[in-house]
Short mmCIF file of C-alpha atoms in Angstrom, two decimals:
data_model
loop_
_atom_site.label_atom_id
_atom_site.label_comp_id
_atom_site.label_asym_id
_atom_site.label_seq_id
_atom_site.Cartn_x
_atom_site.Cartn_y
_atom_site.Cartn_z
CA UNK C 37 0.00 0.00 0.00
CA UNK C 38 2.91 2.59 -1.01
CA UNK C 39 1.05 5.64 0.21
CA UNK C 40 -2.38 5.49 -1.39
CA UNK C 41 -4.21 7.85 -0.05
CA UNK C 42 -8.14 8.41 -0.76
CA UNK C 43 -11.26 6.11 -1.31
CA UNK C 44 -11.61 3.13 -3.21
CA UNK C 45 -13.95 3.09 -6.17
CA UNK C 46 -17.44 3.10 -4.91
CA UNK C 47 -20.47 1.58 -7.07
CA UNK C 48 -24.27 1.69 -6.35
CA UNK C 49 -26.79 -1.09 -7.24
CA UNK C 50 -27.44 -0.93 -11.15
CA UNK C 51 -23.93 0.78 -12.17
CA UNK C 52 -22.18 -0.92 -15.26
CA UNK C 53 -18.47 -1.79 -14.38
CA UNK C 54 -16.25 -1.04 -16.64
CA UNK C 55 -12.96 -3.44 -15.44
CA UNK C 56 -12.74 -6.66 -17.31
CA UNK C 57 -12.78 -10.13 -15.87
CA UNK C 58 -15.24 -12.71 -15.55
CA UNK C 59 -17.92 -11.63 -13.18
CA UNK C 60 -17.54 -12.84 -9.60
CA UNK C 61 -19.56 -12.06 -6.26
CA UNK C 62 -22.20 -9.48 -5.53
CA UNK C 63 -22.07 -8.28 -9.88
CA UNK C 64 -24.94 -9.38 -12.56
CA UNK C 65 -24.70 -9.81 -16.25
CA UNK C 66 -27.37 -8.07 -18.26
CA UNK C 67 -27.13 -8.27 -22.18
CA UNK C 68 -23.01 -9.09 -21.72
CA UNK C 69 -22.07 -6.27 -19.87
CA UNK C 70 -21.50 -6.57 -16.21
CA UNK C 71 -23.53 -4.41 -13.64
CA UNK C 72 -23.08 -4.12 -9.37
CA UNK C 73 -25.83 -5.69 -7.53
CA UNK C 74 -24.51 -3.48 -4.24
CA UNK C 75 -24.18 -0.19 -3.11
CA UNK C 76 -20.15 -1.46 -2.59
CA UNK C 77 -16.35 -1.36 -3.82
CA UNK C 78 -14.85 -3.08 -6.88
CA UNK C 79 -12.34 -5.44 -6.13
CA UNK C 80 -10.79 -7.38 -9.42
CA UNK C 81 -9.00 -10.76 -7.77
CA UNK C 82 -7.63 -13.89 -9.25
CA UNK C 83 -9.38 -12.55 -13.19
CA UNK C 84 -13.19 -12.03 -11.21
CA UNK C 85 -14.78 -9.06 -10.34
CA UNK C 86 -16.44 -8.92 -7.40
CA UNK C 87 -18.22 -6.06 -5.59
CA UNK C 88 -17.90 -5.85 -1.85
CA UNK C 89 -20.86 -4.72 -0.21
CA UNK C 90 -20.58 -1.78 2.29
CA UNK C 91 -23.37 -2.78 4.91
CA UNK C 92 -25.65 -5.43 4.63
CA UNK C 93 -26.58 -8.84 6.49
CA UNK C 94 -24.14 -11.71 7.09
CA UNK C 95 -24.90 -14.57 5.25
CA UNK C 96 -23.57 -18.22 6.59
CA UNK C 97 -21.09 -20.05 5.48
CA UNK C 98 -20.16 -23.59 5.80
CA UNK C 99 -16.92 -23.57 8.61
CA UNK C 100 -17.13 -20.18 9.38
CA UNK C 101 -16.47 -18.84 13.30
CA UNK C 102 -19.39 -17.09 14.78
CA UNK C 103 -20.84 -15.40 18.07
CA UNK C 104 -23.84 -15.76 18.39
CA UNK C 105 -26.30 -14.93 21.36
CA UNK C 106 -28.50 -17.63 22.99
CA UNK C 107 -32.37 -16.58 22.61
CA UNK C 108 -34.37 -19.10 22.97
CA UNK C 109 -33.92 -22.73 25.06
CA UNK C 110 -35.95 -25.81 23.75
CA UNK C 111 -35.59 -29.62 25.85
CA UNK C 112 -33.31 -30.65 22.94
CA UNK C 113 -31.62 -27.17 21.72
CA UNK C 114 -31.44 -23.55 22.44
CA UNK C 115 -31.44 -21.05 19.57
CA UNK C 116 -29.27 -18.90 18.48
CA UNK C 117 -29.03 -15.54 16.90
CA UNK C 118 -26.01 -15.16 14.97
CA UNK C 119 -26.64 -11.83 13.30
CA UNK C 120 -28.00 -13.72 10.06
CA UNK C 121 -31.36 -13.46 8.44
CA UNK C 122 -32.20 -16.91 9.94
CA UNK C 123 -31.63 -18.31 13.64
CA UNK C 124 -29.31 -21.16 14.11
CA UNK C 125 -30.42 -24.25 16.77
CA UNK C 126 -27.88 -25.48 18.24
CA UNK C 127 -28.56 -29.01 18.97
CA UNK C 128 -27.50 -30.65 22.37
CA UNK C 129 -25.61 -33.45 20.43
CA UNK C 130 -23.38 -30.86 18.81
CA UNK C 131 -21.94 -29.17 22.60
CA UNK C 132 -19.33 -30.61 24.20
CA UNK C 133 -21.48 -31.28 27.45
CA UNK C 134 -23.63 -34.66 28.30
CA UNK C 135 -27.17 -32.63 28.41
CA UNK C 136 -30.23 -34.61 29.54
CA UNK C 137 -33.45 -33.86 27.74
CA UNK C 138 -35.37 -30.99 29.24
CA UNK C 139 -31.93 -29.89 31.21
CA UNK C 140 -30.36 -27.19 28.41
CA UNK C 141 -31.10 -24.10 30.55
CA UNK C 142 -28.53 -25.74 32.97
CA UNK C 143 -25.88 -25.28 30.50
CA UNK C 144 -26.78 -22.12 28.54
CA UNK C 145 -29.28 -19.49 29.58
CA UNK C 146 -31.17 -16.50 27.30
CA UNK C 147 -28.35 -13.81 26.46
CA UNK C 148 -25.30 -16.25 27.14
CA UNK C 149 -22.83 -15.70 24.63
CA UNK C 150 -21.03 -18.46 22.39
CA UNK C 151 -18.41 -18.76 20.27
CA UNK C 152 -19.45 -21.48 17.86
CA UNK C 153 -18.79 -22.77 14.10
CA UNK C 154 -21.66 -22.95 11.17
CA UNK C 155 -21.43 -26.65 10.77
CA UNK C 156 -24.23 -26.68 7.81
CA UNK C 157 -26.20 -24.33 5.46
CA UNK C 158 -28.47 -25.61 3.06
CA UNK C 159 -29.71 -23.84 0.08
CA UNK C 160 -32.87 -22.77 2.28
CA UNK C 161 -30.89 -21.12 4.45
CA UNK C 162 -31.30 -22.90 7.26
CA UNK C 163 -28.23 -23.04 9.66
CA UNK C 164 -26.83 -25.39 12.06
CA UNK C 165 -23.69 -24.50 14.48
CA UNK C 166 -21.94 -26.63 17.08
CA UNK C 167 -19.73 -26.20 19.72
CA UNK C 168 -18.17 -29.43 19.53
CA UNK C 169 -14.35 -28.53 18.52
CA UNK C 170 -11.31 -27.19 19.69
CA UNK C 171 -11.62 -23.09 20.82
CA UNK C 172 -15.23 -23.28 20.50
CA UNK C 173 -16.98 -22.27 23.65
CA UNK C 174 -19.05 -19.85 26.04
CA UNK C 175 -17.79 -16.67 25.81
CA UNK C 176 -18.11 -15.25 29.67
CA UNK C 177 -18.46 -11.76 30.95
CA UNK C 178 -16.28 -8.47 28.23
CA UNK C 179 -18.13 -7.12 26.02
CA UNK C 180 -20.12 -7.36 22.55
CA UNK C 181 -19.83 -5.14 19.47
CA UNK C 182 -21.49 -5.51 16.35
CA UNK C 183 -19.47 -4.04 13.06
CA UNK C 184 -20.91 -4.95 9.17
CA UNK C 185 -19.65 -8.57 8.95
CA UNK C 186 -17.76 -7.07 5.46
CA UNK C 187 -16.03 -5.22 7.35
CA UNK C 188 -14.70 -8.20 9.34
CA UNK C 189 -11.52 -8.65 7.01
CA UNK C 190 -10.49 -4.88 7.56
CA UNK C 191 -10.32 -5.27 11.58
CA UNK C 192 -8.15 -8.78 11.13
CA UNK C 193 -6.66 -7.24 8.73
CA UNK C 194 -3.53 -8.89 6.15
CA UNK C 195 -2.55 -12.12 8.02
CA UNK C 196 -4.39 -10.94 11.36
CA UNK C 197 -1.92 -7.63 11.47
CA UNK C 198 -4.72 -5.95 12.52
CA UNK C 199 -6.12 -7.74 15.14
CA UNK C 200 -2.53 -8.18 16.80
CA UNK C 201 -1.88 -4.95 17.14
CA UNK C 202 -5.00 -4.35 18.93
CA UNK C 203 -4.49 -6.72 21.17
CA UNK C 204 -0.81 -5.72 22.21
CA UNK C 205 -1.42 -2.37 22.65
CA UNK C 206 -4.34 -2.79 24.44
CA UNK C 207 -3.87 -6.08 26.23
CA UNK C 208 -7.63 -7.02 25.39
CA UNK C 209 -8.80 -10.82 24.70
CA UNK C 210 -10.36 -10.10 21.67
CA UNK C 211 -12.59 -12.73 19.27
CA UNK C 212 -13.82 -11.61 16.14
CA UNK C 213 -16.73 -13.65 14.74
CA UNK C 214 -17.08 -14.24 10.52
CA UNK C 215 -20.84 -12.55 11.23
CA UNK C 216 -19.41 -8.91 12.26
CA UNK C 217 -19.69 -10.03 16.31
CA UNK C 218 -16.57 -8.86 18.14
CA UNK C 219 -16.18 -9.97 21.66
CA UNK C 220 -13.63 -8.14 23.62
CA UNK C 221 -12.62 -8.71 27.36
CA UNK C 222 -9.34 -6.65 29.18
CA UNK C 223 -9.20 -3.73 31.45
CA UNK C 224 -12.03 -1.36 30.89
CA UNK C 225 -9.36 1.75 29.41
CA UNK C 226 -8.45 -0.88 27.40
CA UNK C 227 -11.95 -1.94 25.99
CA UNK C 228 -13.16 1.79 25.12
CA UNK C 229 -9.65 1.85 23.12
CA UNK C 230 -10.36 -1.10 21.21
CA UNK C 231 -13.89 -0.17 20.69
CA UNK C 232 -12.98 3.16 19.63
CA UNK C 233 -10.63 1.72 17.06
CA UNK C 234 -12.81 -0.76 15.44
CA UNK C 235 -15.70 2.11 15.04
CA UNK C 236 -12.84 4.01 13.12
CA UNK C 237 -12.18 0.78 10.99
CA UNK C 238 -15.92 0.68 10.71
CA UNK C 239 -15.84 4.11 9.46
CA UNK C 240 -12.69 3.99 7.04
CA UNK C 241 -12.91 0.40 6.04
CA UNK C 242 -12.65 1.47 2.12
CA UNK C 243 -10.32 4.09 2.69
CA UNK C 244 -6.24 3.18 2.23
CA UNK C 245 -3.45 3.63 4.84
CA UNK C 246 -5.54 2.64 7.33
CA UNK C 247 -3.92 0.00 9.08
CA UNK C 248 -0.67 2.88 10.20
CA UNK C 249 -3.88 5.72 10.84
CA UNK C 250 -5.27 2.85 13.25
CA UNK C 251 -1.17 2.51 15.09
CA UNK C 252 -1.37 6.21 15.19
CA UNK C 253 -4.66 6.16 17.11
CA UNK C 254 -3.53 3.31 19.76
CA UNK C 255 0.30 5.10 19.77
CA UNK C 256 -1.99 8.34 21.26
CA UNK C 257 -4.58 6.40 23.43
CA UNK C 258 -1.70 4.78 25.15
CA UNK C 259 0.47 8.10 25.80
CA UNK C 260 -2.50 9.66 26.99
CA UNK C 261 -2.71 6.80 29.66
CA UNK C 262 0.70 6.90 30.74
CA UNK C 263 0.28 10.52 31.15
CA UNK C 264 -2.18 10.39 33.63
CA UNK F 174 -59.37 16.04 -8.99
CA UNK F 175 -60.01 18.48 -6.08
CA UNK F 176 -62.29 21.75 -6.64
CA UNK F 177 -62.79 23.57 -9.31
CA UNK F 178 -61.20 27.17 -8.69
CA UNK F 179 -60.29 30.23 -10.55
CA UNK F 180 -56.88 29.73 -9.55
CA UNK F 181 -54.92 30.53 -12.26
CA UNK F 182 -52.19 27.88 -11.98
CA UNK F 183 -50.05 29.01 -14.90
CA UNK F 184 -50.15 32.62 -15.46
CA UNK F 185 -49.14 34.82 -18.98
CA UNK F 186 -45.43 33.87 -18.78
CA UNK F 187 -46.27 30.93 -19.11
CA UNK F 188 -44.84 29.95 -15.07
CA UNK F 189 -46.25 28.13 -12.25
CA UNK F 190 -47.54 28.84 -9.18
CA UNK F 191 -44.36 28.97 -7.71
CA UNK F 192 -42.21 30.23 -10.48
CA UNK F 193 -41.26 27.22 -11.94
CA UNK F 194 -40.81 26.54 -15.73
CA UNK F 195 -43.22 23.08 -16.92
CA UNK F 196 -40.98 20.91 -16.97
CA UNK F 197 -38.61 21.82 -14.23
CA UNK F 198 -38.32 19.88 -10.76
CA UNK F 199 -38.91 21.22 -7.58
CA UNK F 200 -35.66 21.37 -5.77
CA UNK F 201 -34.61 17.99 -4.18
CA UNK F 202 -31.87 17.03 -0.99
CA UNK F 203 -31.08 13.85 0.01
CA UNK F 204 -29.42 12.17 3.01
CA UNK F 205 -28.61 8.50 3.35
CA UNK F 206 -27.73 6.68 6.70
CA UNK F 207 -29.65 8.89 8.64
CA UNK F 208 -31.08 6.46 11.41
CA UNK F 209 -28.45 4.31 13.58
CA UNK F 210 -30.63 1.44 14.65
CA UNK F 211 -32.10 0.50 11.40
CA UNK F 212 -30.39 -1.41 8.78
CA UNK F 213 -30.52 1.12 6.15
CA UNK F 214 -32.25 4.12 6.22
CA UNK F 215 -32.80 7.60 4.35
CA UNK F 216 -34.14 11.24 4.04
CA UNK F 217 -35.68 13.19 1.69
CA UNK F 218 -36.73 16.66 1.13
CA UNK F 219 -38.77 17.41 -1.72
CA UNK F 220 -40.37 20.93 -2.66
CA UNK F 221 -42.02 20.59 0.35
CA UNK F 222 -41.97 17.32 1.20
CA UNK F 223 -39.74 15.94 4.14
CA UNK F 224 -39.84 12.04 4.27
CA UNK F 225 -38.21 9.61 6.41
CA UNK F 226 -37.56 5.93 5.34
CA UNK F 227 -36.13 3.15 6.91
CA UNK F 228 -35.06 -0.68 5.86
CA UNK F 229 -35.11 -3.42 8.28
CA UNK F 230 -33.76 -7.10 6.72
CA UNK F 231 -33.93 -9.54 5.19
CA UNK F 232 -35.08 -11.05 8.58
CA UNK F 233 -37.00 -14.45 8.95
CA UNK F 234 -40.69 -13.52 8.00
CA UNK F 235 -42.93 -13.45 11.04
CA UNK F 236 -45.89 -14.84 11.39
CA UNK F 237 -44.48 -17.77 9.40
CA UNK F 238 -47.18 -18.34 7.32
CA UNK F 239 -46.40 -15.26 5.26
CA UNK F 240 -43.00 -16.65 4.23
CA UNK F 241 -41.95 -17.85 0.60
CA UNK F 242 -39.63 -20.34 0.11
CA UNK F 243 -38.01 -19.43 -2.38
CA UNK F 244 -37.70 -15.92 -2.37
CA UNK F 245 -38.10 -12.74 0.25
CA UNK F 246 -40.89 -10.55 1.01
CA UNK F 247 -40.80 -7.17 0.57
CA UNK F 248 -43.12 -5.67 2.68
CA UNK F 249 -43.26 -1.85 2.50
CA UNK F 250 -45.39 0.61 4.71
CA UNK F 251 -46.95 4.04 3.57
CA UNK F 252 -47.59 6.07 6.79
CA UNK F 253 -48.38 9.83 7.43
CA UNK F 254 -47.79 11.64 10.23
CA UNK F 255 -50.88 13.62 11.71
CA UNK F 256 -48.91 16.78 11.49
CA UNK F 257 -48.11 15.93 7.98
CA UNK F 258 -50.81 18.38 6.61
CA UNK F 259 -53.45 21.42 7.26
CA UNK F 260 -55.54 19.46 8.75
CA UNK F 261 -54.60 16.60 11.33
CA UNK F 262 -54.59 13.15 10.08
CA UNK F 263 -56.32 10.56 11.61
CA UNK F 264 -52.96 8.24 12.75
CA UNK F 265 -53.22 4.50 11.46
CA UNK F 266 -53.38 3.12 7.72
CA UNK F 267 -56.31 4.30 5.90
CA UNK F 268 -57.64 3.36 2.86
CA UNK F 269 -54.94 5.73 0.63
CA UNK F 270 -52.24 4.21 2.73
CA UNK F 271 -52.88 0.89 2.57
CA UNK F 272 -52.90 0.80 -1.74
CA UNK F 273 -49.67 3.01 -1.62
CA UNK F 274 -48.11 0.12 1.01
CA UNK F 275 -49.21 -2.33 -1.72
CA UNK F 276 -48.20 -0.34 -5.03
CA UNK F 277 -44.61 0.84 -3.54
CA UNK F 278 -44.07 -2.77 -2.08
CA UNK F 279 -44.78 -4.49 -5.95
CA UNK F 280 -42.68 -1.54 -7.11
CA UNK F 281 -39.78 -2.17 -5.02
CA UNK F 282 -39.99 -5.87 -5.21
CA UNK F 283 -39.24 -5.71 -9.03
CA UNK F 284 -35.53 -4.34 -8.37
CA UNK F 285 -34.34 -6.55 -5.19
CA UNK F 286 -32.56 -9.71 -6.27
CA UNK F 287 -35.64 -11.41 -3.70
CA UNK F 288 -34.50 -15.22 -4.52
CA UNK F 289 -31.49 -14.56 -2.20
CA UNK F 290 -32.52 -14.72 0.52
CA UNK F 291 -35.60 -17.18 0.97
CA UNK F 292 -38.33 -17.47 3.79
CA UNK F 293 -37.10 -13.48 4.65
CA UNK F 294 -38.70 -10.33 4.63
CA UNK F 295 -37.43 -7.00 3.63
CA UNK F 296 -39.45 -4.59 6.06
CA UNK F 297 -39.49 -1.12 4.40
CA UNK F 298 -40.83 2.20 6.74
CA UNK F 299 -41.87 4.91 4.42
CA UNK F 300 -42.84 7.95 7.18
CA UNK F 301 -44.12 11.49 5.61
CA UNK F 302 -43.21 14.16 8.23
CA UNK F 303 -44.21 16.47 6.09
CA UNK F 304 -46.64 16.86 2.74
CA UNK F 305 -46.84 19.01 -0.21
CA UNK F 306 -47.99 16.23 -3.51
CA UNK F 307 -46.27 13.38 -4.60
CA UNK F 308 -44.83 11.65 -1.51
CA UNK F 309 -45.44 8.40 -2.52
CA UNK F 310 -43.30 9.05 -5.99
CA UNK F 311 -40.30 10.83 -3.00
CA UNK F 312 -40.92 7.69 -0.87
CA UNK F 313 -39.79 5.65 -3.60
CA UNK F 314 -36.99 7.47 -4.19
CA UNK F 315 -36.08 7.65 -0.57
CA UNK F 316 -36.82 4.02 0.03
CA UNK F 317 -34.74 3.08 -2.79
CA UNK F 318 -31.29 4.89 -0.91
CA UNK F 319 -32.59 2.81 2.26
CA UNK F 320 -32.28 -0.25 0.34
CA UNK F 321 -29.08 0.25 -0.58
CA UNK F 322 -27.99 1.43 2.40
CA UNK F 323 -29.17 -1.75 4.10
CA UNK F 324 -26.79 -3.63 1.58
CA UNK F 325 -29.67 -5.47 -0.17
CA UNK F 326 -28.85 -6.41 -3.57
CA UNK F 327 -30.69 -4.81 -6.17
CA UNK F 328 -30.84 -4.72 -10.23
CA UNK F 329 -31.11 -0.95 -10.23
CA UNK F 330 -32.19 2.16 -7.95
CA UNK F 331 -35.41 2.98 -8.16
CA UNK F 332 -36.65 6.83 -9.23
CA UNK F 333 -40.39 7.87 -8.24
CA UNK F 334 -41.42 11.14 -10.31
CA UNK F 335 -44.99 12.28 -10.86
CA UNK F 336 -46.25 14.96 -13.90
CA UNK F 337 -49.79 15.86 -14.18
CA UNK F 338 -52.06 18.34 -16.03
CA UNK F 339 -52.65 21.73 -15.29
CA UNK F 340 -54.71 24.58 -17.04
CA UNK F 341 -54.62 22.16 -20.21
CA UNK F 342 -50.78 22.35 -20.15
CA UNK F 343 -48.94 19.14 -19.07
CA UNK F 344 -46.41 19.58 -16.42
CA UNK F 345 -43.66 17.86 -14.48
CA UNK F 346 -43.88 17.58 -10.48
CA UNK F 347 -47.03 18.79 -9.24
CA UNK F 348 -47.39 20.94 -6.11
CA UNK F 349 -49.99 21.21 -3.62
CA UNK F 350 -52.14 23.81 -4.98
CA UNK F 351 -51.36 22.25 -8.43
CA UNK F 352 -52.43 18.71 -7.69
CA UNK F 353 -55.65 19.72 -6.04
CA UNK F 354 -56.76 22.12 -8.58
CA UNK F 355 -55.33 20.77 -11.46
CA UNK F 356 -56.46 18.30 -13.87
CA UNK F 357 -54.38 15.12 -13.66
CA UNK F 358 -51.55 13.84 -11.80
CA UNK F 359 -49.24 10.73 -13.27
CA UNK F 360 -47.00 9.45 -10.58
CA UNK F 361 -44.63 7.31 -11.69
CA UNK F 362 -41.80 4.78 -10.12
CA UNK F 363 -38.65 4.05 -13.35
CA UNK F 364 -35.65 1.76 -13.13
CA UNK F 365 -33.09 4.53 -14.46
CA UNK F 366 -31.03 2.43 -16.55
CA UNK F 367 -33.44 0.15 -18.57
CA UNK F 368 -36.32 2.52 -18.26
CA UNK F 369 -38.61 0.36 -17.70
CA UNK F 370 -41.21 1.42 -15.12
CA UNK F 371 -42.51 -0.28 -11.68
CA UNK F 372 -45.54 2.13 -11.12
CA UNK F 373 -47.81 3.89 -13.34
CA UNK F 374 -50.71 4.98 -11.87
CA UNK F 375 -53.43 8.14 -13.17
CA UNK F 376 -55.73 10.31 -11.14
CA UNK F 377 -57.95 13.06 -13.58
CA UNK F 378 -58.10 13.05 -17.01
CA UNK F 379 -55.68 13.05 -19.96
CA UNK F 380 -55.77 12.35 -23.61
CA UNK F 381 -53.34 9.37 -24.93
CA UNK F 382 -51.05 11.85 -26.47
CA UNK F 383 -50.80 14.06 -23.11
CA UNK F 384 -50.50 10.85 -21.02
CA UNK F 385 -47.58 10.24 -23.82
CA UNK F 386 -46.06 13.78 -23.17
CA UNK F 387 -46.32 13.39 -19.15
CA UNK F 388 -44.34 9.84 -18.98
CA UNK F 389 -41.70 10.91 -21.39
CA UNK F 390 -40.89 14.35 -19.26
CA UNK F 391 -41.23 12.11 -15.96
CA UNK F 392 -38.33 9.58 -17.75
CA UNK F 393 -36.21 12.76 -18.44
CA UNK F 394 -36.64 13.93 -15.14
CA UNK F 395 -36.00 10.55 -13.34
CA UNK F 396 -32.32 11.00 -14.90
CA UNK F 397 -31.92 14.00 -12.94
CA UNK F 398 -33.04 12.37 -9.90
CA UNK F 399 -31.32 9.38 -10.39
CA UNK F 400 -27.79 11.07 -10.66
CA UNK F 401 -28.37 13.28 -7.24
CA UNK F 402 -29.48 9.61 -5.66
CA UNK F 403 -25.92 8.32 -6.69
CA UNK F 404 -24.65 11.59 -5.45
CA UNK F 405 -26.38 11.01 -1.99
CA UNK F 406 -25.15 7.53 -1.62
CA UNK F 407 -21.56 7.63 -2.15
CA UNK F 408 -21.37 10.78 -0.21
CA UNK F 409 -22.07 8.99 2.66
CA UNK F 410 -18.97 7.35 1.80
CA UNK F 411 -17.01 10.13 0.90
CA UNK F 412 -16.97 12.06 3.48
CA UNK F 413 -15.06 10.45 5.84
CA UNK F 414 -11.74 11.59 5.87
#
């Protein structure tokens, strides 16, 4: 990123794109020419053009990392909201605890937090996560954030970078689900600094430069604290 | 339409009521990503219309009996607010509301890719703070921004613009005092790039060949709008520093 500076191209729904490729993710082909189904960026990778949404729901994918919040208990599964347009059950076979029928509110209550994996998706959307696997578990007491789940890629950022340097400047647990959740648990100066970055991600995602305006930020919030 | 006057809505000059040349648009501002805690949201002043709208989804469809599934409903609501106009408005859908809920929701359903998401619904808020003639053509246009905003996918935005008939001239965006003691008002809802159009509906009287004139000054017009649309959205985007 050799000092870009500015905004990335940004397309609304119905816009013809003019870069050549084959067309790719969130584009349409009308009468051979290629049009963005989003209000998004163009991004050409690997000869496809895709556009990346700017907002918009997550949508579930098969192996992806999630947080999700527990809404609903049934005798054999709770429910879970996972920021998606459909809740996923989460069936007691598929947590890592022996659960008797009729006994799942001993495990998980309404509002418990988990961090879980989308084990299925089938083509009518309908979801199923587990917990049964490595890392996967309830996430207990920090704190929840909610960022577009596009913009999930810009807080990890190239090979996590991002997501590092949050966490050793701030010294915040921090677990980023696939479906925009962020959980984030640490000292409380340290959780409104973290916060406070990822809104400015949030806000600059499809800007350039951001990932040395975001060390700038945390350089500041920290000199601030050993000033006081 | 309305009571006959002696209002003379176009006087020797050959201007309107309020100064405006026949085919020229009463002056438009948009704002996009206006509301925090809905998905996608918009506002939209109008001549002297000021109209809120707001996009929640696509959500699982609730009660469940009203889901498709293979494709998402769009389910948009018309509302005006009791201070909207002279005289208060009974609150709650009437009649007038509930056909524009229905037209606009047909009209925006045409332009969302709706076999996306399946057994959804796309919950659309149209809210008129504020009246002066042809807020369901600006709700259009306003709910279209929301839509995007809300990251739904879409084949095109969506442009609502309304002409009509007044003093035996055909004109472009009717006012207040023009729409009630004019002749004819066309509102109209047009896909900007393939022209085709989502709603077409006529109140008055018009011959086929001033029907003809009205919908090709409203498809010139929706140009206009559509351009300060794509203005609105990426400025939301440009902005940020």
């Amino acid at each position: 990123m050799n000092e870009r500076k500015g905004v990335r191209k940004i397309v609304v729904p119905g816009e013809l794109i003019k870069e050549v490729g084959k067309p790719g993710n969130g584009v349409f082909v009308e009468n051979g020419k290629m049009y963005s189904a989003y209000l998004g960026i163009v991004e050409t990778r690997a000869g496809y053009v895709n556009v990346i949404p700017l907002s918009g729901c997550y949508i579930p994918k098969k192996g992806d990392k999630v947080i999700g919040k527990i809404i609903d208990i049934a005798p054999m599964n709770w429910v879970v909201d996972i920021n998606a347009p459909y809740y996923a059950p989460l069936h007691v076979n598929d947590v890592p605890w022996h659960v008797d029928f009729g006994y799942t509110a001993r495990y998980l209550s309404i509002g418990d937090v988990v961090l879980a994996k989308v084990s299925n998706v089938n083509e009518l959307g309908q979801v199923w996560i587990t917990l049964k696997e490595p890392g996967l578990r309830k996430l207990e007491g920090g704190h929840i954030i909610k960022i577009s789940p596009f913009k999930v890629p810009r807080v990890i950022g190239k090979g996590g970078s991002m997501i590092q340097m949050l966490k050793e400047y701030t010294g915040c647990r921090i677990y980023v689900g696939q479906n925009g959740m962020i959980w984030i648990s640490g000292s409380p100066e340290g959780m409104i600094t973290v916060i406070k970055a990822i809104r400015m991600i949030e806000n600059e995602a499809h800007t350039y430069g951001l990932t040395d305006r975001i060390k700038a930020f945390l350089e500041e919030e920290r000199g601030e604290e050993n000033g006081n | 339409m309305g009571i006959k006057a002696d209002i003379k809505l176009i006087d020797d000059n050959g201007l309107r009521i309020d100064g405006r040349l026949p085919n020229q648009l009463r002056p438009i501002r948009m704002e996009v990503g206006v509301l925090e805690r809905a998905d996608g949201s918009a506002f939209i002043e109008w001549g002297g219309n000021k109209i809120v709208a707001a996009v929640y989804g696509p959500r699982e469809a609730y009660p469940k009996h009203v889901q498709e599934a293979e494709k998402a409903i769009v389910r948009a609501r018309y509302s005006m607010a009791p201070f909207s106009v002279d005289e208060r408005k009974r609150p709650g859908p009437d009649r007038r509301a509930i056909e524009l809920s229905k037209v606009i929701s047909e009209a925006l359903e045409s332009v969302i890719f709706v076999e996306k998401y399946p057994r959804t619904s796309i919950d659309v808020y149209i809210e008129v703070l504020q009246a002066d003639a042809g807020t369901r053509v600006a709700g259009i246009t306003a709910a279209s921004l929301a839509l995007a905003d809300a990251g739904i996918p879409m084949r095109d935005l969506i442009v609502g613009c309304a002409a009509g008939k007044i003093d035996g001239v055909v004109v472009l965006d009717l006012n207040k005092e023009e729409d009630n003691y004019g002749e004819a008002d066309v509102p109209m809802a047009i896909l900007p790039r393939t022209k085709e159009i989502a709603l077409l509906q006529m109140d008055g009287d018009m011959t086929y060949e001033e029907l003809k004139t009205a919908m090709d000054m409203a498809m010139e017009a929706a140009q206009k709008i559509y351009q300060m649309q794509v203005e609105a959205l990426k400025k939301k985007y440009l902005e940020v520093e």
